[in-house]
mmCIF file of C-alpha atoms in Angstrom:
data_model
loop_
_atom_site.group_PDB
_atom_site.id
_atom_site.type_symbol
_atom_site.label_atom_id
_atom_site.label_comp_id
_atom_site.label_asym_id
_atom_site.label_seq_id
_atom_site.Cartn_x
_atom_site.Cartn_y
_atom_site.Cartn_z
ATOM 1 C CA MET A 1 3.117 16.982 23.261
ATOM 2 C CA THR A 2 5.602 16.108 21.710
ATOM 3 C CA ALA A 3 4.006 12.861 19.310
ATOM 4 C CA ARG A 4 5.548 9.094 19.591
ATOM 5 C CA ILE A 5 7.069 8.319 16.252
ATOM 6 C CA LEU A 6 5.324 5.372 13.887
ATOM 7 C CA ASP A 7 8.224 3.651 13.070
ATOM 8 C CA GLY A 8 7.550 1.833 9.648
ATOM 9 C CA ASN A 9 11.232 0.435 8.961
ATOM 10 C CA ALA A 10 11.047 -1.467 12.295
ATOM 11 C CA ILE A 11 7.894 -2.279 12.548
ATOM 12 C CA ALA A 12 8.364 -3.860 8.828
ATOM 13 C CA SER A 13 11.019 -5.418 9.508
ATOM 14 C CA ALA A 14 9.492 -7.529 12.385
ATOM 15 C CA ALA A 15 6.566 -8.583 10.216
ATOM 16 C CA ARG A 16 9.602 -9.499 7.779
ATOM 17 C CA GLU A 17 11.003 -12.200 10.282
ATOM 18 C CA GLN A 18 7.419 -13.182 11.023
ATOM 19 C CA ILE A 19 6.891 -13.735 7.100
ATOM 20 C CA ARG A 20 10.223 -15.493 6.767
ATOM 21 C CA ALA A 21 9.582 -17.965 9.707
ATOM 22 C CA ARG A 22 6.502 -18.647 8.041
ATOM 23 C CA VAL A 23 8.168 -19.302 4.331
ATOM 24 C CA ALA A 24 10.677 -21.892 6.620
ATOM 25 C CA ALA A 25 7.717 -23.881 8.209
ATOM 26 C CA ARG A 26 6.713 -24.683 4.626
ATOM 27 C CA VAL A 27 9.265 -25.974 3.186
ATOM 28 C CA ARG A 28 10.163 -28.198 6.008
ATOM 29 C CA ALA A 29 5.957 -29.134 5.860
ATOM 30 C CA GLY A 30 6.803 -30.362 2.408
ATOM 31 C CA LEU A 31 5.280 -27.019 0.619
ATOM 32 C CA ARG A 32 7.039 -25.053 -2.603
ATOM 33 C CA VAL A 33 7.766 -21.500 -1.382
ATOM 34 C CA PRO A 34 5.818 -18.188 -1.870
ATOM 35 C CA GLY A 35 6.120 -17.050 -6.070
ATOM 36 C CA LEU A 36 5.367 -13.521 -6.721
ATOM 37 C CA ALA A 37 5.423 -11.757 -10.788
ATOM 38 C CA VAL A 38 7.364 -8.642 -10.539
ATOM 39 C CA VAL A 39 6.630 -6.780 -14.331
ATOM 40 C CA LEU A 40 8.042 -3.569 -14.824
ATOM 41 C CA VAL A 41 7.453 -1.705 -18.941
ATOM 42 C CA GLY A 42 10.127 1.142 -19.755
ATOM 43 C CA ALA A 43 13.021 2.578 -17.391
ATOM 44 C CA ASP A 44 11.388 4.827 -14.617
ATOM 45 C CA PRO A 45 13.472 5.387 -12.369
ATOM 46 C CA ALA A 46 11.641 5.648 -9.488
ATOM 47 C CA SER A 47 9.401 2.365 -10.854
ATOM 48 C CA GLN A 48 12.890 0.504 -11.280
ATOM 49 C CA ILE A 49 14.020 1.291 -7.573
ATOM 50 C CA TYR A 50 10.455 0.308 -6.189
ATOM 51 C CA VAL A 51 10.923 -3.202 -8.084
ATOM 52 C CA ARG A 52 14.910 -3.401 -6.624
ATOM 53 C CA HIS A 53 13.396 -3.193 -3.124
ATOM 54 C CA LYS A 54 10.687 -5.938 -3.666
ATOM 55 C CA GLU A 55 13.197 -7.952 -5.696
ATOM 56 C CA ARG A 56 15.449 -7.689 -2.498
ATOM 57 C CA ASP A 57 12.250 -8.077 0.111
ATOM 58 C CA CYS A 58 11.199 -11.469 -1.582
ATOM 59 C CA ARG A 59 15.052 -12.446 -1.111
ATOM 60 C CA GLU A 60 15.115 -11.855 2.046
ATOM 61 C CA VAL A 61 11.874 -13.515 3.343
ATOM 62 C CA GLY A 62 12.573 -16.880 0.940
ATOM 63 C CA PHE A 63 10.158 -16.312 -1.814
ATOM 64 C CA LYS A 64 10.562 -17.324 -4.954
ATOM 65 C CA SER A 65 11.098 -14.208 -7.259
ATOM 66 C CA ASP A 66 9.739 -13.815 -10.843
ATOM 67 C CA SER A 67 11.314 -9.785 -12.122
ATOM 68 C CA ARG A 68 9.954 -9.253 -16.262
ATOM 69 C CA HIS A 69 11.550 -6.318 -17.615
ATOM 70 C CA LEU A 70 9.644 -5.188 -20.427
ATOM 71 C CA SER A 71 10.662 -2.205 -23.299
ATOM 72 C CA ASP A 72 8.308 0.750 -23.037
ATOM 73 C CA ALA A 73 7.402 0.146 -26.226
ATOM 74 C CA THR A 74 6.038 -3.422 -24.759
ATOM 75 C CA THR A 75 1.919 -3.345 -26.491
ATOM 76 C CA GLU A 76 -1.396 -3.974 -24.146
ATOM 77 C CA ARG A 77 -2.086 -6.906 -25.547
ATOM 78 C CA GLU A 78 2.080 -8.027 -25.263
ATOM 79 C CA LEU A 79 1.575 -7.442 -21.227
ATOM 80 C CA ILE A 80 -2.010 -8.895 -21.445
ATOM 81 C CA ALA A 81 -0.907 -11.977 -22.608
ATOM 82 C CA ILE A 82 2.366 -12.181 -19.827
ATOM 83 C CA VAL A 83 -0.211 -11.573 -17.190
ATOM 84 C CA GLU A 84 -2.039 -14.236 -18.432
ATOM 85 C CA GLN A 85 1.127 -16.272 -18.855
ATOM 86 C CA LEU A 86 1.486 -15.858 -14.965
ATOM 87 C CA ASN A 87 -1.999 -16.516 -14.210
ATOM 88 C CA ALA A 88 -1.552 -19.649 -15.242
ATOM 89 C CA ASP A 89 1.837 -20.589 -12.886
ATOM 90 C CA PRO A 90 1.088 -22.718 -10.657
ATOM 91 C CA SER A 91 4.243 -21.930 -8.913
ATOM 92 C CA ILE A 92 3.643 -18.035 -8.894
ATOM 93 C CA ASP A 93 0.647 -16.697 -5.973
ATOM 94 C CA GLY A 94 0.873 -13.217 -6.287
ATOM 95 C CA ILE A 95 1.358 -10.962 -9.622
ATOM 96 C CA LEU A 96 2.153 -7.277 -9.828
ATOM 97 C CA VAL A 97 2.786 -4.910 -12.816
ATOM 98 C CA GLN A 98 4.541 -1.728 -11.513
ATOM 99 C CA LEU A 99 2.342 0.957 -11.967
ATOM 100 C CA PRO A 100 2.794 3.928 -14.001
ATOM 101 C CA LEU A 101 2.150 1.781 -17.309
ATOM 102 C CA PRO A 102 3.482 3.643 -20.522
ATOM 103 C CA GLU A 103 0.913 5.701 -22.423
ATOM 104 C CA GLN A 104 -0.745 3.240 -25.398
ATOM 105 C CA ILE A 105 -1.315 0.741 -22.193
ATOM 106 C CA ASP A 106 -5.145 0.633 -19.976
ATOM 107 C CA ALA A 107 -3.723 0.360 -16.818
ATOM 108 C CA ASN A 108 -6.949 -0.142 -15.728
ATOM 109 C CA ARG A 109 -8.167 -3.323 -18.639
ATOM 110 C CA VAL A 110 -3.427 -4.775 -17.478
ATOM 111 C CA LEU A 111 -4.769 -4.600 -13.795
ATOM 112 C CA GLU A 112 -8.554 -6.499 -14.302
ATOM 113 C CA HIS A 113 -7.005 -9.411 -16.180
ATOM 114 C CA ILE A 114 -4.447 -10.895 -13.258
ATOM 115 C CA ASP A 115 -6.645 -13.409 -11.223
ATOM 116 C CA PRO A 116 -7.871 -11.834 -8.133
ATOM 117 C CA ALA A 117 -6.752 -14.476 -6.149
ATOM 118 C CA LYS A 118 -3.080 -13.749 -7.336
ATOM 119 C CA ASP A 119 -3.510 -9.512 -6.966
ATOM 120 C CA VAL A 120 -0.980 -8.632 -4.623
ATOM 121 C CA ASP A 121 -1.670 -5.406 -5.062
ATOM 122 C CA GLY A 122 -5.395 -5.571 -4.498
ATOM 123 C CA TYR A 123 -6.084 -3.382 -6.871
ATOM 124 C CA HIS A 124 -8.576 -6.335 -8.529
ATOM 125 C CA PRO A 125 -12.194 -5.132 -8.631
ATOM 126 C CA TYR A 126 -13.526 -8.246 -7.355
ATOM 127 C CA ASN A 127 -11.374 -7.790 -3.956
ATOM 128 C CA ILE A 128 -12.116 -3.425 -4.167
ATOM 129 C CA GLY A 129 -15.380 -4.915 -4.326
ATOM 130 C CA ARG A 130 -15.372 -7.891 -1.512
ATOM 131 C CA LEU A 131 -13.490 -4.798 0.855
ATOM 132 C CA ALA A 132 -17.116 -2.895 0.841
ATOM 133 C CA LEU A 133 -18.721 -6.086 1.745
ATOM 134 C CA ARG A 134 -16.941 -6.562 4.325
ATOM 135 C CA ARG A 135 -15.447 -9.516 3.500
ATOM 136 C CA PRO A 136 -11.852 -8.439 2.423
ATOM 137 C CA VAL A 137 -9.578 -11.089 0.899
ATOM 138 C CA LEU A 138 -6.099 -9.537 -0.633
ATOM 139 C CA ARG A 139 -6.180 -6.032 0.555
ATOM 140 C CA SER A 140 -4.850 -2.534 -0.387
ATOM 141 C CA CYS A 141 -1.094 -2.682 0.192
ATOM 142 C CA THR A 142 -0.833 0.704 1.262
ATOM 143 C CA PRO A 143 -4.398 0.567 3.971
ATOM 144 C CA LYS A 144 -3.362 -2.344 4.535
ATOM 145 C CA GLY A 145 -0.008 -1.428 5.964
ATOM 146 C CA VAL A 146 -1.496 1.820 7.221
ATOM 147 C CA MET A 147 -4.333 -0.569 9.380
ATOM 148 C CA GLN A 148 -1.195 -2.195 11.316
ATOM 149 C CA LEU A 149 0.577 0.973 11.821
ATOM 150 C CA LEU A 150 -2.853 1.994 13.376
ATOM 151 C CA GLU A 151 -2.881 -1.029 15.215
ATOM 152 C CA HIS A 152 0.906 -0.911 16.355
ATOM 153 C CA THR A 153 0.025 2.488 18.518
ATOM 154 C CA GLY A 154 -2.192 0.230 20.600
ATOM 155 C CA VAL A 155 -4.966 2.575 20.427
ATOM 156 C CA ALA A 156 -8.834 1.367 20.479
ATOM 157 C CA ILE A 157 -9.885 3.106 16.746
ATOM 158 C CA ARG A 158 -13.453 1.303 16.427
ATOM 159 C CA GLY A 159 -15.334 4.346 16.967
ATOM 160 C CA LEU A 160 -13.274 7.077 16.602
ATOM 161 C CA ASP A 161 -13.156 10.463 13.528
ATOM 162 C CA ALA A 162 -11.140 9.850 10.768
ATOM 163 C CA THR A 163 -10.399 11.907 8.149
ATOM 164 C CA VAL A 164 -9.029 10.780 4.721
ATOM 165 C CA ILE A 165 -7.429 13.320 2.156
ATOM 166 C CA GLY A 166 -7.017 12.162 -1.385
ATOM 167 C CA ALA A 167 -9.367 10.068 -2.856
ATOM 168 C CA SER A 168 -7.544 7.403 -5.477
ATOM 169 C CA ASN A 169 -8.859 3.917 -6.277
ATOM 170 C CA HIS A 170 -5.078 2.400 -5.158
ATOM 171 C CA VAL A 171 -5.052 4.646 -1.687
ATOM 172 C CA GLY A 172 -7.891 6.870 -0.262
ATOM 173 C CA ARG A 173 -10.868 5.189 -1.198
ATOM 174 C CA PRO A 174 -9.648 1.271 0.044
ATOM 175 C CA MET A 175 -8.555 3.704 3.189
ATOM 176 C CA CYS A 176 -11.940 4.892 3.837
ATOM 177 C CA LEU A 177 -13.604 1.343 3.489
ATOM 178 C CA GLU A 178 -10.361 -0.112 6.253
ATOM 179 C CA LEU A 179 -11.769 2.215 8.469
ATOM 180 C CA LEU A 180 -15.207 1.455 8.256
ATOM 181 C CA LEU A 181 -14.622 -1.824 8.580
ATOM 182 C CA ALA A 182 -12.766 -1.532 11.536
ATOM 183 C CA GLY A 183 -15.638 0.965 13.041
ATOM 184 C CA CYS A 184 -14.562 4.305 12.561
ATOM 185 C CA THR A 185 -17.004 7.395 11.521
ATOM 186 C CA VAL A 186 -15.008 8.649 8.349
ATOM 187 C CA THR A 187 -14.979 11.431 5.761
ATOM 188 C CA THR A 188 -12.937 12.120 2.316
ATOM 189 C CA ALA A 189 -11.778 15.009 1.814
ATOM 190 C CA HIS A 190 -10.704 15.025 -2.102
ATOM 191 C CA LYS A 191 -10.469 18.333 -4.485
ATOM 192 C CA PHE A 192 -13.256 19.180 -4.429
ATOM 193 C CA THR A 193 -14.122 19.506 -0.832
ATOM 194 C CA GLN A 194 -14.107 23.353 0.567
ATOM 195 C CA ASP A 195 -12.635 23.318 4.093
ATOM 196 C CA VAL A 196 -10.239 20.704 4.032
ATOM 197 C CA ARG A 197 -9.298 22.447 7.754
ATOM 198 C CA LYS A 198 -12.142 22.114 8.769
ATOM 199 C CA HIS A 199 -12.630 17.945 8.081
ATOM 200 C CA VAL A 200 -9.058 17.187 9.666
ATOM 201 C CA GLU A 201 -9.101 19.149 12.942
ATOM 202 C CA GLY A 202 -12.346 17.554 14.089
ATOM 203 C CA ALA A 203 -10.143 14.284 13.286
ATOM 204 C CA ASP A 204 -8.940 11.757 15.727
ATOM 205 C CA ILE A 205 -6.696 9.624 12.836
ATOM 206 C CA VAL A 206 -5.226 11.929 10.371
ATOM 207 C CA VAL A 207 -4.508 10.181 6.957
ATOM 208 C CA SER A 208 -2.791 11.766 3.819
ATOM 209 C CA ALA A 209 -1.846 10.367 0.219
ATOM 210 C CA THR A 210 -2.382 13.459 -2.055
ATOM 211 C CA GLY A 211 1.426 13.451 -2.568
ATOM 212 C CA ARG A 212 1.385 17.344 -2.063
ATOM 213 C CA PRO A 213 3.838 19.052 0.409
ATOM 214 C CA GLY A 214 2.927 20.952 3.399
ATOM 215 C CA LEU A 215 -1.064 20.235 2.299
ATOM 216 C CA VAL A 216 -2.002 19.842 5.839
ATOM 217 C CA ARG A 217 -0.945 22.270 8.478
ATOM 218 C CA GLY A 218 0.368 20.775 11.726
ATOM 219 C CA ASP A 219 -1.843 23.584 13.812
ATOM 220 C CA TRP A 220 -4.600 22.041 12.132
ATOM 221 C CA ILE A 221 -4.503 18.684 13.965
ATOM 222 C CA LYS A 222 -6.397 18.456 17.059
ATOM 223 C CA PRO A 223 -4.509 17.611 20.110
ATOM 224 C CA GLY A 224 -3.572 13.897 20.811
ATOM 225 C CA ALA A 225 -4.668 12.772 16.763
ATOM 226 C CA ILE A 226 -2.518 9.976 15.080
ATOM 227 C CA VAL A 227 -1.145 11.680 12.225
ATOM 228 C CA ILE A 228 -0.605 8.749 9.023
ATOM 229 C CA ASP A 229 1.460 10.364 6.062
ATOM 230 C CA VAL A 230 1.079 8.676 3.050
ATOM 231 C CA GLY A 231 2.305 11.796 0.695
ATOM 232 C CA ILE A 232 5.295 11.393 -0.770
ATOM 233 C CA VAL A 233 7.665 14.013 -2.791
ATOM 234 C CA ARG A 234 10.954 14.737 -3.712
ATOM 235 C CA ASN A 235 11.679 18.428 -3.432
ATOM 236 C CA GLN A 236 14.205 20.652 -6.305
ATOM 237 C CA ALA A 237 16.742 20.083 -3.780
ATOM 238 C CA GLY A 238 16.524 16.096 -3.620
ATOM 239 C CA ARG A 239 14.649 16.360 -0.355
ATOM 240 C CA LEU A 240 11.933 13.641 0.548
ATOM 241 C CA LEU A 241 8.404 15.355 1.682
ATOM 242 C CA GLY A 242 4.955 14.057 3.078
ATOM 243 C CA ASP A 243 1.715 15.737 2.885
ATOM 244 C CA VAL A 244 1.988 17.133 6.148
ATOM 245 C CA GLU A 245 3.908 19.928 8.316
ATOM 246 C CA PHE A 246 5.995 17.547 10.189
ATOM 247 C CA ASP A 247 7.540 19.204 13.167
ATOM 248 C CA ALA A 248 4.419 21.542 13.791
ATOM 249 C CA ALA A 249 2.730 18.956 14.238
ATOM 250 C CA CYS A 250 4.532 16.527 15.978
ATOM 251 C CA GLU A 251 3.792 19.133 18.628
ATOM 252 C CA ARG A 252 0.084 17.972 18.739
ATOM 253 C CA ALA A 253 -0.291 15.371 17.538
ATOM 254 C CA SER A 254 -0.011 11.519 20.039
ATOM 255 C CA TRP A 255 1.292 9.416 17.022
ATOM 256 C CA ILE A 256 2.751 10.123 13.788
ATOM 257 C CA THR A 257 4.903 8.875 10.497
ATOM 258 C CA PRO A 258 8.346 9.657 9.094
ATOM 259 C CA VAL A 259 8.542 10.178 5.586
ATOM 260 C CA PRO A 260 10.376 8.732 4.284
ATOM 261 C CA GLY A 261 10.282 5.022 6.569
ATOM 262 C CA GLY A 262 7.108 5.615 8.032
ATOM 263 C CA VAL A 263 4.184 4.068 5.455
ATOM 264 C CA GLY A 264 6.161 3.037 2.596
ATOM 265 C CA PRO A 265 8.322 0.072 4.391
ATOM 266 C CA MET A 266 4.515 -0.851 5.420
ATOM 267 C CA THR A 267 3.139 -0.824 1.969
ATOM 268 C CA ARG A 268 6.205 -3.469 0.905
ATOM 269 C CA VAL A 269 5.672 -5.516 3.851
ATOM 270 C CA ALA A 270 1.963 -5.799 3.020
ATOM 271 C CA MET A 271 2.683 -6.739 -0.330
ATOM 272 C CA LEU A 272 4.766 -9.934 1.124
ATOM 273 C CA GLN A 273 1.749 -10.306 3.520
ATOM 274 C CA ASN A 274 -0.571 -10.033 0.630
ATOM 275 C CA ALA A 275 1.641 -13.276 -1.611
ATOM 276 C CA LEU A 276 2.061 -15.570 1.326
ATOM 277 C CA TYR A 277 -2.259 -15.976 2.360
ATOM 278 C CA ALA A 278 -2.472 -16.545 -1.449
ATOM 279 C CA ALA A 279 0.472 -19.187 -1.593
ATOM 280 C CA GLU A 280 -1.231 -20.730 1.864
ATOM 281 C CA GLN A 281 -5.044 -20.623 0.227
ATOM 282 C CA ALA A 282 -3.627 -22.149 -2.542
ATOM 283 C CA ARG A 283 -2.785 -25.089 -0.098
ATOM 284 C CA ALA A 284 0.157 -25.945 -2.406
#
């Protein structure tokens, strides 16, 4: 068996075209363009790259982009004041505070100050809670993107066994909630799990989000399984690697995401979808 590749770049490109068309329709109807604010604190190189990508995405779909680049000496109080200013700005539909933040700032406190209706990352406890109660509004971007990749396979996933490796607040936990909402039977493997292999071997869907290259061996994959690799790490040679042994997994899986070019583009497009949704809910 040779796995089919879930091309996140291509799927995200098609989704951006749909967003651009909806933005154009808003403008023709006399409505304003959606506005997205991105706040970057410090000069983390990876964060700077992510922010540039998000700014480019906004230009491509016709969003208003408001970028705030702050010193790494910014205090928590100063950052929260900016968030509250953006909360009150009627031209801004989405607020994204780029993580990680400098050590003097409590990220949880900052994220909880974002208006849940503008929380396009889907990190606010209100939005996670809505998802847990099966009444989602703004959904965490990476799990939202993964669900669209799964939909692209055409496989009916209701009733399938899914294993999610990793239990972070931003990916693993909301990923499990999304799969539960879709009718899967979900297992979470984490740092205390004694036999990760056993849980992977029985899974029809494997989603790994640990950032540990090669953690998931190819021969663990159940024949015909769908494999979604969220992990991405750059090794000493500069090569980007995922959690899954890609070549070996391709011999057993039915579908698999590449690294890079799989989940990453879908995470970014999910953020745009959330911002557009927020604008449409604002009805302005």
